[in-house]
C-alpha cells in the first residue's frame, strides 16, 4: 500500500476490455431445479414478480479475495483485478436471469465495501488522502479502506447486527461533496451490454449520513443530517445519469429505518425523498428496509412518500411488520416481500412462505406482491454445489445464495399459479427430515444441562479487585503489562501444513512437530521483544470459531461456505444444526506445550459462546439463547481443564458480543442479560488466582459498557485505535472501570506501522481516564492477517512505548 499511494491508478469504475469467463453459479441441491444451461443473448422480463436485494460479491471460490490480495501485493495489474471483477458480475447477473428473476440488482458488487463506494460516489474523501478531485481511482479508494505508509485507514465497524464490516464515512460542516465515482452507471451499462436489464442499488441518503461519524476535530454534537441538502444534489446527478443510461428502476437501501429514529430524523427522511421527487420522475423507486421490523412511526413515514413505487420489508426477522401492512398499505404500490432468509443457510419452508404471500395477496392484491429475499444475500455463503464435506442429509436441509435465488423464483412461480408440486413435496420432506432427525436433539442437554443454567447467575464468588490482587501476587507483572490478542501471522507454509494434515498427507507426529516449531518461533520473538504475557500464536487454528466448532458436537463445516467479513477478509461460519456438547478437551494439549516453552505467563486462548453463536449459521428451530447456553457449558469444561493443566491466564474472546445486539432498544436488555450470563458461565468455577481475559473489537461498545462491566472479566482488551479512541470517551463521562483494561494502541488491519512516539501518546491519553494499575498495552486485534516484518516492527514500537511511559510513571 505504500507504493499504491504514490501511483495514479485508473478510475474505480473503469471497465476491462475482454473479461474471461467464469462458470455460472449452480442452483443445486438436487431437489431444486437447475437454472438453464442455455445463455440467451437478451433476457425478457418474466411475468411473475421476483427480486433479489443483493448478492455475494466474493465469488464461489473467493475469486475476488485472491485477486485483491494479489493486486495489493503488486503481483498482478489493475486490468487483472478488473477482469476478475467483471467476470464475477457477469456470472451473478446471468445466474439470476437464467433462474427467472425479474428484478436483478446491479451496483451491489464492491471491491471493498458498499458504504465506501458511496463515499467515493459523493466525493467525501478525508483530506489526509490527498485527493485533488476527478474520478476516484483505486489508489485513493484502497488508501481509505486500508491506510498506506503515511496515513491511517478510515474507521471500520459492524454493519448493523451482522458480521460484515463497513468503512465509516468521516463528515464535517466543511466537506465538499461532488459526483466522483460513476460506478453505479458503469455497472448498469455493463449489464445492459450483456442483455440484462438491472435494478441499480444505492445506499440511501439517510442510511449513509446516520451511519457516518463527525470527522476528527469536528464537535461530536455535530448533526450529520445537517448535510442532507449538500449530498442530495449528487444523488440527483447520479439519478440523471442512470436515467440517461436507460434505467427504469432504482433501489434505495434504507435499513436505518428499522432503528429507533426520532421525529426529526423521520421528518428529514421524508423531506429528502420529497426533495428528490423531480429527479425521480420517470423512474420506478424501491425503498428497501431489512434486518428487523420497521417501527410504526417509520412505517408511517415510508407510506407517506408519493415518489415511491414499492417498499421492501424483511419478513423473516420482521414479522411484526405484517401487522402494519394489514392496517395500512397504500393502493397501487408494490410490496417487495422478503420471505427468503438472506442471513442464514437453511432451506426455505416453501409452503410456509407461500402462506405468507397469500396473506399479503388478500391485503394488497396478487399483482402487487413481489417475492424477494429478506436482505442482501451478501450475508450467506455463495453456492451449495461446491460443498463436498457435507453429508447428503445435512446438505438437503440447506440453501446458499445460488439456491436462494432459485427458491425466490419457485415461490414467485407458485404464487402466480404455476406451482411445481414435485418441488414443494420434496421441500416438505426435507423440512420433516430435519425436524425428526436424531442428530438434532440430545435429550440430556435439553433437559438437564440447559435447565441447570437457569438456576444460577454464575458469578465468581469474589470481587474483581480482590481477584486482581491475588493474580498479581502470582503473576508479578509490571505496570502497563504488554500482551497481544492471540493470533500471529498465518503464513502460506502454515496453511499448507494444516491442509496436508487434514488430507492425511503427513503424519500426526510430523504435524505436531511443525506446530511446535512455530510455537517456539513465536515465543522466542515475544521474549526478545519483551512482551509480558505471551500467546502461542494459534498456528494450529484455521479460524477462531471453526477450530472450536470442529471439536464440538452439533456443528457441521463446509469446504467453500465463505462469507465476506470486510474487504478481502472472508470467514467460513460453522453450521450449528443440533444440540452442543464437548466430547473431549480442545486446547489443553497445545496450551500446555506452549506454557512449557517459557517462564512467562502463557494465555490459554478460547473463543466465547456468544461469539461462536454470532459467527455461526445458527439453527432456527429453538431460541438462540438456549443454543448459546449449550456452547457456554462446553467452554466452561475447557476453561476448568486448562486451569487444572496449570494455565493461569485464560482469554475467552467475545469479539462479537456487541454484534448480536438487537437493533431495537426494546429488545436489547433481554439479549444483553443472556449474553453476559453465557460468558459468566464459562469461568464461574475458576480460582481467584486464575486471570480471565476477554477481547472485543470493531463495534461501538460505549452504549453497552455497563453490560461489559457485568461480564466480570479480570481483564478486557478492546479495539480502540482504528475507531479514533472513541472508547475512551465513555471514561471521560465518568464510567468507573476497576478491572484490567487494554484499549488497543494500534490498528492491525492496516499495513501502516505506528512509531513508538505515536503509541506513547495514545497510552498517555488512556492514562488521563484510566488508572495505571489497571491499564494494559496491546494491539487492537489479532495479528493473523499481517506479515512478520510488520508484526516485529509494530510490537517492538509498542513495547518501547510501554517501557517509556512505565519509566515516566516510576519517576513521578
Coordinates of N, CA, C and O in Angstrom, one line a residue, residues 515-592:
X515 N 4.0 -27.7 14.2 CA 3.3 -26.6 15.0 C 4.2 -26.3 16.2 O 4.3 -25.1 16.6
X516 N 4.9 -27.2 16.9 CA 5.7 -27.0 18.0 C 6.8 -26.0 17.6 O 7.2 -25.0 18.3
X517 N 7.4 -26.2 16.4 CA 8.5 -25.3 16.0 C 8.0 -23.9 15.7 O 8.7 -22.9 16.0
X518 N 6.7 -23.8 15.2 CA 6.1 -22.5 15.0 C 5.9 -21.8 16.4 O 6.1 -20.6 16.5
X519 N 5.4 -22.6 17.4 CA 5.2 -22.0 18.7 C 6.6 -21.5 19.2 O 6.6 -20.4 19.8
X520 N 7.6 -22.3 19.1 CA 8.9 -21.9 19.6 C 9.4 -20.5 19.0 O 10.0 -19.7 19.6
X521 N 9.1 -20.4 17.7 CA 9.5 -19.2 17.0 C 8.7 -18.0 17.5 O 9.3 -16.9 17.8
X522 N 7.4 -18.2 17.8 CA 6.5 -17.1 18.2 C 6.9 -16.7 19.7 O 6.9 -15.6 20.1
X523 N 7.1 -17.7 20.5 CA 7.5 -17.5 21.9 C 8.8 -16.8 22.0 O 9.0 -15.8 22.7
X524 N 9.8 -17.2 21.2 CA 11.1 -16.6 21.2 C 11.0 -15.1 20.8 O 11.6 -14.2 21.4
X525 N 10.2 -14.8 19.7 CA 10.1 -13.5 19.3 C 9.5 -12.6 20.4 O 10.0 -11.5 20.6
X526 N 8.4 -13.1 21.0 CA 7.8 -12.3 22.1 C 8.8 -12.0 23.3 O 8.8 -10.9 23.8
X527 N 9.5 -13.0 23.6 CA 10.5 -12.9 24.7 C 11.6 -11.9 24.3 O 12.0 -11.0 25.1
X528 N 12.0 -11.9 23.1 CA 13.1 -11.0 22.6 C 12.5 -9.5 22.6 O 13.2 -8.6 22.9
X529 N 11.2 -9.4 22.3 CA 10.6 -8.1 22.2 C 10.3 -7.6 23.6 O 10.2 -6.4 23.8
X530 N 10.2 -8.5 24.6 CA 10.0 -8.0 26.0 C 8.5 -8.0 26.3 O 8.1 -7.2 27.2
X531 N 7.7 -8.7 25.6 CA 6.2 -8.8 25.9 C 6.0 -9.6 27.2 O 6.7 -10.6 27.5
X532 N 5.1 -9.1 28.1 CA 5.0 -9.7 29.4 C 4.1 -10.9 29.5 O 4.5 -11.9 30.2
X533 N 2.9 -10.9 28.9 CA 2.1 -12.1 28.9 C 2.0 -12.6 27.4 O 1.5 -11.8 26.5
X534 N 2.4 -13.8 27.2 CA 2.6 -14.3 25.9 C 1.4 -15.1 25.3 O 0.5 -15.4 26.1
X535 N 1.4 -15.3 24.0 CA 0.4 -16.1 23.4 C 1.2 -17.1 22.5 O 2.4 -16.9 22.2
X536 N 0.6 -18.3 22.2 CA 1.3 -19.2 21.4 C 1.1 -19.0 19.9 O 1.8 -19.6 19.1
X537 N 0.3 -18.1 19.5 CA 0.1 -17.6 18.1 C -0.9 -18.4 17.3 O -1.2 -18.0 16.2
X538 N -1.5 -19.4 17.8 CA -2.6 -20.1 17.2 C -2.3 -20.8 15.9 O -3.1 -20.8 14.9
X539 N -1.1 -21.3 15.8 CA -0.6 -21.9 14.5 C -1.5 -23.1 14.1 O -1.6 -23.4 12.9
X540 N -2.1 -23.8 15.1 CA -2.9 -25.0 14.8 C -4.3 -24.6 14.4 O -5.1 -25.5 14.1
X541 N -4.7 -23.4 14.4 CA -6.1 -23.0 14.2 C -6.3 -22.4 12.8 O -5.6 -21.5 12.4
X542 N -7.4 -22.8 12.2 CA -7.7 -22.2 10.9 C -8.6 -20.9 11.1 O -8.4 -19.9 10.4
X543 N -9.4 -20.9 12.1 CA -10.3 -19.8 12.4 C -10.8 -19.9 13.8 O -10.9 -21.0 14.4
X544 N -11.0 -18.8 14.4 CA -11.2 -18.7 15.9 C -12.6 -19.4 16.3 O -12.8 -19.7 17.4
X545 N -13.5 -19.5 15.3 CA -14.8 -20.2 15.6 C -14.7 -21.6 15.0 O -15.1 -22.6 15.7
X546 N -14.3 -21.7 13.8 CA -14.3 -23.0 13.1 C -13.5 -24.0 13.9 O -13.9 -25.2 14.1
X547 N -12.3 -23.6 14.5 CA -11.5 -24.5 15.2 C -12.2 -25.2 16.4 O -12.0 -26.4 16.6
X548 N -13.0 -24.4 17.1 CA -13.8 -25.0 18.2 C -15.0 -25.8 17.8 O -15.3 -26.9 18.3
X549 N -15.7 -25.3 16.8 CA -16.8 -26.0 16.3 C -16.5 -27.3 15.7 O -17.3 -28.3 15.9
X550 N -15.3 -27.5 15.2 CA -14.9 -28.8 14.6 C -14.8 -29.8 15.7 O -14.8 -31.0 15.5
X551 N -14.6 -29.4 17.0 CA -14.4 -30.3 18.1 C -15.7 -30.4 19.0 O -15.6 -31.1 20.1
X552 N -16.7 -29.7 18.6 CA -18.0 -29.8 19.4 C -19.0 -30.6 18.6 O -19.1 -30.5 17.4
X553 N -19.9 -31.3 19.3 CA -21.0 -31.9 18.7 C -22.0 -30.9 18.3 O -22.1 -29.8 18.9
X554 N -22.9 -31.2 17.3 CA -23.9 -30.3 16.8 C -23.5 -29.3 15.8 O -24.3 -28.5 15.3
X555 N -22.2 -29.4 15.4 CA -21.6 -28.4 14.4 C -21.3 -29.2 13.1 O -20.9 -30.3 13.1
X556 N -21.5 -28.5 12.0 CA -21.0 -29.0 10.7 C -20.2 -27.9 10.0 O -20.4 -26.7 10.3
X557 N -19.4 -28.4 9.0 CA -18.5 -27.4 8.4 C -18.5 -27.6 6.9 O -18.6 -28.7 6.4
X558 N -18.3 -26.5 6.2 CA -18.3 -26.5 4.7 C -16.9 -26.5 4.2 O -16.0 -26.2 4.9
X559 N -16.8 -26.8 2.9 CA -15.5 -26.6 2.3 C -15.3 -25.2 1.6 O -14.2 -24.7 1.5
X560 N -16.4 -24.7 1.2 CA -16.4 -23.4 0.5 C -17.5 -22.4 0.9 O -17.9 -21.6 0.1
X561 N -18.0 -22.6 2.1 CA -19.1 -21.7 2.6 C -18.6 -20.4 3.1 O -18.9 -20.0 4.2
X562 N -17.8 -19.7 2.3 CA -17.2 -18.4 2.7 C -18.2 -17.3 2.6 O -19.0 -17.2 1.7
X563 N -18.0 -16.4 3.6 CA -18.8 -15.1 3.6 C -17.9 -14.0 3.9 O -16.9 -14.1 4.7
X564 N -18.1 -12.9 3.2 CA -17.3 -11.7 3.3 C -17.5 -11.0 4.7 O -18.6 -10.8 5.1
X565 N -16.3 -10.8 5.4 CA -16.4 -10.0 6.6 C -16.0 -8.5 6.4 O -16.7 -7.7 6.8
X566 N -15.0 -8.3 5.6 CA -14.6 -7.0 5.1 C -13.6 -7.1 4.1 O -12.8 -8.0 4.1
X567 N -13.6 -6.2 3.1 CA -12.5 -6.2 2.1 C -12.3 -7.6 1.5 O -13.2 -8.3 1.0
X568 N -11.1 -8.1 1.6 CA -10.7 -9.4 1.1 C -10.8 -10.5 2.3 O -10.6 -11.7 2.0
X569 N -11.2 -10.1 3.4 CA -11.3 -11.0 4.6 C -12.6 -11.7 4.5 O -13.7 -11.1 4.5
X570 N -12.5 -13.1 4.5 CA -13.7 -13.9 4.4 C -13.6 -14.9 5.6 O -12.6 -15.3 6.0
X571 N -14.8 -15.3 6.0 CA -14.9 -16.3 7.1 C -15.8 -17.4 6.6 O -16.6 -17.3 5.7
X572 N -15.6 -18.6 7.2 CA -16.4 -19.7 6.9 C -17.2 -20.2 8.1 O -16.7 -21.0 8.9
X573 N -18.3 -19.6 8.3 CA -19.1 -19.9 9.5 C -19.5 -21.3 9.7 O -19.9 -21.9 8.7
X574 N -19.3 -21.9 10.9 CA -19.9 -23.2 11.1 C -21.4 -23.2 11.0 O -22.0 -22.2 11.1
X575 N -21.9 -24.4 10.8 CA -23.4 -24.6 10.8 C -23.7 -25.3 12.1 O -23.3 -26.4 12.4
X576 N -24.5 -24.6 13.0 CA -25.0 -25.3 14.2 C -26.3 -25.9 13.9 O -27.3 -25.2 13.8
X577 N -26.4 -27.2 13.8 CA -27.6 -27.9 13.4 C -28.3 -28.7 14.5 O -29.4 -29.1 14.4
X578 N -27.5 -28.9 15.6 CA -28.1 -29.7 16.7 C -27.6 -29.3 18.1 O -26.9 -28.3 18.2
X579 N -28.0 -30.0 19.1 CA -27.5 -29.7 20.5 C -26.0 -29.8 20.6 O -25.4 -30.7 20.0
X580 N -25.4 -29.0 21.4 CA -24.0 -28.8 21.5 C -23.4 -29.4 22.8 O -23.9 -29.2 23.9
X581 N -22.4 -30.3 22.6 CA -21.6 -30.8 23.8 C -20.1 -30.8 23.4 O -19.8 -30.7 22.2
X582 N -19.3 -31.0 24.4 CA -17.8 -31.1 24.2 C -17.4 -32.5 24.5 O -17.3 -32.9 25.6
X583 N -17.1 -33.3 23.4 CA -16.7 -34.7 23.7 C -15.4 -34.9 24.4 O -15.2 -35.8 25.1
X584 N -14.4 -33.9 24.2 CA -13.1 -34.0 24.8 C -12.5 -32.7 24.8 O -13.0 -31.7 24.2
X585 N -11.3 -32.6 25.5 CA -10.6 -31.3 25.6 C -10.2 -30.9 24.2 O -9.8 -31.7 23.4
X586 N -10.2 -29.5 24.0 CA -9.9 -29.0 22.7 C -8.6 -28.3 22.6 O -8.0 -28.3 21.5
X587 N -8.1 -27.7 23.6 CA -6.9 -26.8 23.5 C -5.8 -27.2 24.6 O -4.7 -26.6 24.5
X588 N -6.1 -28.0 25.5 CA -5.2 -28.3 26.6 C -3.9 -28.8 26.2 O -2.8 -28.3 26.7
X589 N -3.9 -29.7 25.2 CA -2.6 -30.2 24.7 C -1.7 -29.1 24.2 O -0.5 -29.0 24.6
X590 N -2.2 -28.3 23.4 CA -1.4 -27.2 22.7 C -1.0 -26.1 23.7 O 0.1 -25.7 23.7
X591 N -2.0 -25.7 24.6 CA -1.6 -24.7 25.6 C -0.6 -25.1 26.6 O 0.3 -24.4 27.0
X592 N -0.7 -26.4 27.0 CA 0.3 -26.9 27.9 C 1.7 -27.0 27.3 O 2.7 -26.7 27.9

